[in-house]
mmCIF file of C-alpha atoms in Angstrom:
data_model
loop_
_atom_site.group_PDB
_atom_site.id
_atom_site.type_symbol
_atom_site.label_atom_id
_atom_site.label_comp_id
_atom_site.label_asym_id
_atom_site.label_seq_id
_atom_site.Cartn_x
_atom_site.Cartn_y
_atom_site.Cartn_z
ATOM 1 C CA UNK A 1 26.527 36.803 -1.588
ATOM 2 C CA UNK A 2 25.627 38.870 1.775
ATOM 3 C CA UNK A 3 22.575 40.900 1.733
ATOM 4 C CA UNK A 4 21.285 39.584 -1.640
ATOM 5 C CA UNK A 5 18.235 37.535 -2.068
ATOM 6 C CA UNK A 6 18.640 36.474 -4.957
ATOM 7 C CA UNK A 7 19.290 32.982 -6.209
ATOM 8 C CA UNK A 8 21.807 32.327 -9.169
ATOM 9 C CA UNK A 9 22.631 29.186 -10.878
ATOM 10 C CA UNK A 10 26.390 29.215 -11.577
ATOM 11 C CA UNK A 11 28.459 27.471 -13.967
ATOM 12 C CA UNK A 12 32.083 27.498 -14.146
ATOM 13 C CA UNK A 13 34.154 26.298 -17.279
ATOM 14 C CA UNK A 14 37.539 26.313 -18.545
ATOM 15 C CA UNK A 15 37.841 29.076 -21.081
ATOM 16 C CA UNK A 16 38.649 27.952 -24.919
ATOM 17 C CA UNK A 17 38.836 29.812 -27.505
ATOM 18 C CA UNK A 18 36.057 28.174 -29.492
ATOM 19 C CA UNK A 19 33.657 28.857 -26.653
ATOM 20 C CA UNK A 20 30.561 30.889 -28.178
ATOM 21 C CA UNK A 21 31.015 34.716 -27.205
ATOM 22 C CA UNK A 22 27.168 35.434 -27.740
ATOM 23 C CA UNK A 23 26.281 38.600 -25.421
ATOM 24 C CA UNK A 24 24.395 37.559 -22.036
ATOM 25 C CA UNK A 25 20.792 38.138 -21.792
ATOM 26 C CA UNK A 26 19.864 40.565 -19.067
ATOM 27 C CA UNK A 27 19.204 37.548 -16.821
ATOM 28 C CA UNK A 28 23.026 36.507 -16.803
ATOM 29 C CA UNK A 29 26.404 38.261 -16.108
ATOM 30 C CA UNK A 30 29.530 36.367 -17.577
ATOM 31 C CA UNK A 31 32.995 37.279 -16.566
ATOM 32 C CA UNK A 32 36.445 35.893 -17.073
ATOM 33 C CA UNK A 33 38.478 34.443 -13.920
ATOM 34 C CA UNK A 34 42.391 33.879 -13.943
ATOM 35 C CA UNK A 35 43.352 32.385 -10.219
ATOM 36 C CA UNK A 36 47.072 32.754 -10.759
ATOM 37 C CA UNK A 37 47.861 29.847 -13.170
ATOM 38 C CA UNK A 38 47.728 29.310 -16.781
ATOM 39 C CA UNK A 39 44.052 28.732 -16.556
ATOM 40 C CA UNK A 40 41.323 31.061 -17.808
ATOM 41 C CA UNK A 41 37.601 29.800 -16.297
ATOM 42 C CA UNK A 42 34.600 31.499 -17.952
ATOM 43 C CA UNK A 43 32.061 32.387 -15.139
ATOM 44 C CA UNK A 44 28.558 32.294 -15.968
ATOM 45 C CA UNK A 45 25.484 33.592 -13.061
ATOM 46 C CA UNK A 46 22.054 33.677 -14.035
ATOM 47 C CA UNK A 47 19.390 34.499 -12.104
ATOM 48 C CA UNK A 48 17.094 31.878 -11.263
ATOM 49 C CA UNK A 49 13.232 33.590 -10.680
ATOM 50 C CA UNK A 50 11.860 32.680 -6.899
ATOM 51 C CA UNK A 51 8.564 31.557 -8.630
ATOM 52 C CA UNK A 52 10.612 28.735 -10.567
ATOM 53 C CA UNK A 53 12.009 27.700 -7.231
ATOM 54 C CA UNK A 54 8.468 27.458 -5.710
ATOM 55 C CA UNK A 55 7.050 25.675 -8.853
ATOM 56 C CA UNK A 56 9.944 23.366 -8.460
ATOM 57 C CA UNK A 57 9.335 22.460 -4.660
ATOM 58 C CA UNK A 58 5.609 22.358 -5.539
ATOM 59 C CA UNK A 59 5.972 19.516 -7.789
ATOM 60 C CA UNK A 60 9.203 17.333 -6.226
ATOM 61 C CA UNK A 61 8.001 18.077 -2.326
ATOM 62 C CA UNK A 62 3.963 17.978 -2.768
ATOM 63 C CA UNK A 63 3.034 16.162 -6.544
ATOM 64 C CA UNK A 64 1.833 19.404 -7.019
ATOM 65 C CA UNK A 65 1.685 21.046 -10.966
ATOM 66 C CA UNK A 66 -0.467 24.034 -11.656
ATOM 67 C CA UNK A 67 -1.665 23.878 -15.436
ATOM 68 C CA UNK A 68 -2.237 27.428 -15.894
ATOM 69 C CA UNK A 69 1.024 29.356 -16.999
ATOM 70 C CA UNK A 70 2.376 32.007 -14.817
ATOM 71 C CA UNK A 71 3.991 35.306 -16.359
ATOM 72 C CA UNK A 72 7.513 35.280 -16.425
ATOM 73 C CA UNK A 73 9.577 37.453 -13.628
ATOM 74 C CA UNK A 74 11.779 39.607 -15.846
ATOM 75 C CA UNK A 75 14.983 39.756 -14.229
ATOM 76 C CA UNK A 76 18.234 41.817 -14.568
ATOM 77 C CA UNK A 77 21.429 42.784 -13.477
ATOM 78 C CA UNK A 78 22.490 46.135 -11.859
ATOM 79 C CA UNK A 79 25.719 47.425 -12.281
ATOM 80 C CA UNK A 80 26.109 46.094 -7.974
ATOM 81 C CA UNK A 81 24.773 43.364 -8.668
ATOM 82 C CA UNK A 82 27.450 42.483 -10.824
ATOM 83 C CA UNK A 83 29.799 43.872 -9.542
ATOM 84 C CA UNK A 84 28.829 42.660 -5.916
ATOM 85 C CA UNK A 85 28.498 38.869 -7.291
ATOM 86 C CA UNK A 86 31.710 38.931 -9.727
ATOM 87 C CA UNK A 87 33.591 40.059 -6.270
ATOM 88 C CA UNK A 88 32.334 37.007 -4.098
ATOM 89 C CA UNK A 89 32.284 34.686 -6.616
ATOM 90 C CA UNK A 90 36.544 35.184 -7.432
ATOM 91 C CA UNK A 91 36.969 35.274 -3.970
ATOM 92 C CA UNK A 92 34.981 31.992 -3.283
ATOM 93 C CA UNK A 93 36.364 30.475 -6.826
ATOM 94 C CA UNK A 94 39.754 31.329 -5.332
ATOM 95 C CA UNK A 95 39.489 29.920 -2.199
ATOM 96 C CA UNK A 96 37.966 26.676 -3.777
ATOM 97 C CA UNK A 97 40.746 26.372 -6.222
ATOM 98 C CA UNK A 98 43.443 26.745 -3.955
ATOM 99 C CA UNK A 99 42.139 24.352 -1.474
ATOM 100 C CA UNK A 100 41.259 21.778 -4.489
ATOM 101 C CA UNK A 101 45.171 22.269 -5.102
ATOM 102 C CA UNK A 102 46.250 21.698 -2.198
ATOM 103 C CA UNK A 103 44.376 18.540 -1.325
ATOM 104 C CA UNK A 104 45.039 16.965 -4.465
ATOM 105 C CA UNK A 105 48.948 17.092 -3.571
ATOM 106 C CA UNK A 106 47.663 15.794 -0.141
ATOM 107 C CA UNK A 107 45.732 13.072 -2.268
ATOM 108 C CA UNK A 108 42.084 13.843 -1.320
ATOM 109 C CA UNK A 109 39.513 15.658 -3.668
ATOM 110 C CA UNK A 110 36.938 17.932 -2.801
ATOM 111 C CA UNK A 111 34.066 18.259 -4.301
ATOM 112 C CA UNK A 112 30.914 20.400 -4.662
ATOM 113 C CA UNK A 113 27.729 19.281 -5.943
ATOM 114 C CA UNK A 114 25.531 22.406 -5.648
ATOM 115 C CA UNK A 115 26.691 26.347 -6.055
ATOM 116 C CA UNK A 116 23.155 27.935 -6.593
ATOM 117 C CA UNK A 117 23.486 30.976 -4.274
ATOM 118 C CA UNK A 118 26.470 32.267 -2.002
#
């Protein structure tokens, strides 16, 4: 997402019915997506805190570990942020599923590994 720092870890299922409906902690935003075909995909961004990220590059890049725990970031959602995210993410869920589509009638796949930040 332009202009936006932070760094979301996104996960993208097919809606069904017997999906849990719990409401999102204030670290998450969940939406409902319908491209254009039958399909409903339930969209789920949470945000990941930059001191996970460096504890995570500390250990797999250096062998590094610190033992003492670190306070939690608490994170949220503003109203932009939402909306700002939810906006980019149906464009760029669009875009993907169109072009997945289209190359499957061509007969080649696409795929994406990683969709932690736009």
């Amino acid at each position: 997402v332009p202009n936006d720092s932070q760094i979301y870890h996104i996960t993208c299922k097919l809606f069904e019915s017997n999906l849990c409906n719990a409401p999102p902690l204030n670290n998450s935003h969940v939406f409902n997506f319908q491209p254009g075909d039958e399909k409903i995909y339930k969209i789920i961004a949470e945000m990941v805190p930059h001191s996970l990220i460096v504890q995570f590059l500390n250990r797999t890049m250096h062998g590094i570990e610190f033992s003492k725990q670190q306070p939690q970031e608490y994170l949220s959602f503003s109203h932009e942020q939402k909306l700002n995210l939810e906006t980019h993410l149906k464009k760029f869920l669009f875009d993907y599923l169109t072009s997945k589509q289209n190359n499957l009638i061509g007969g080649v796949q696409p795929q994406i590994k990683y969709l932690n930040k736009l």
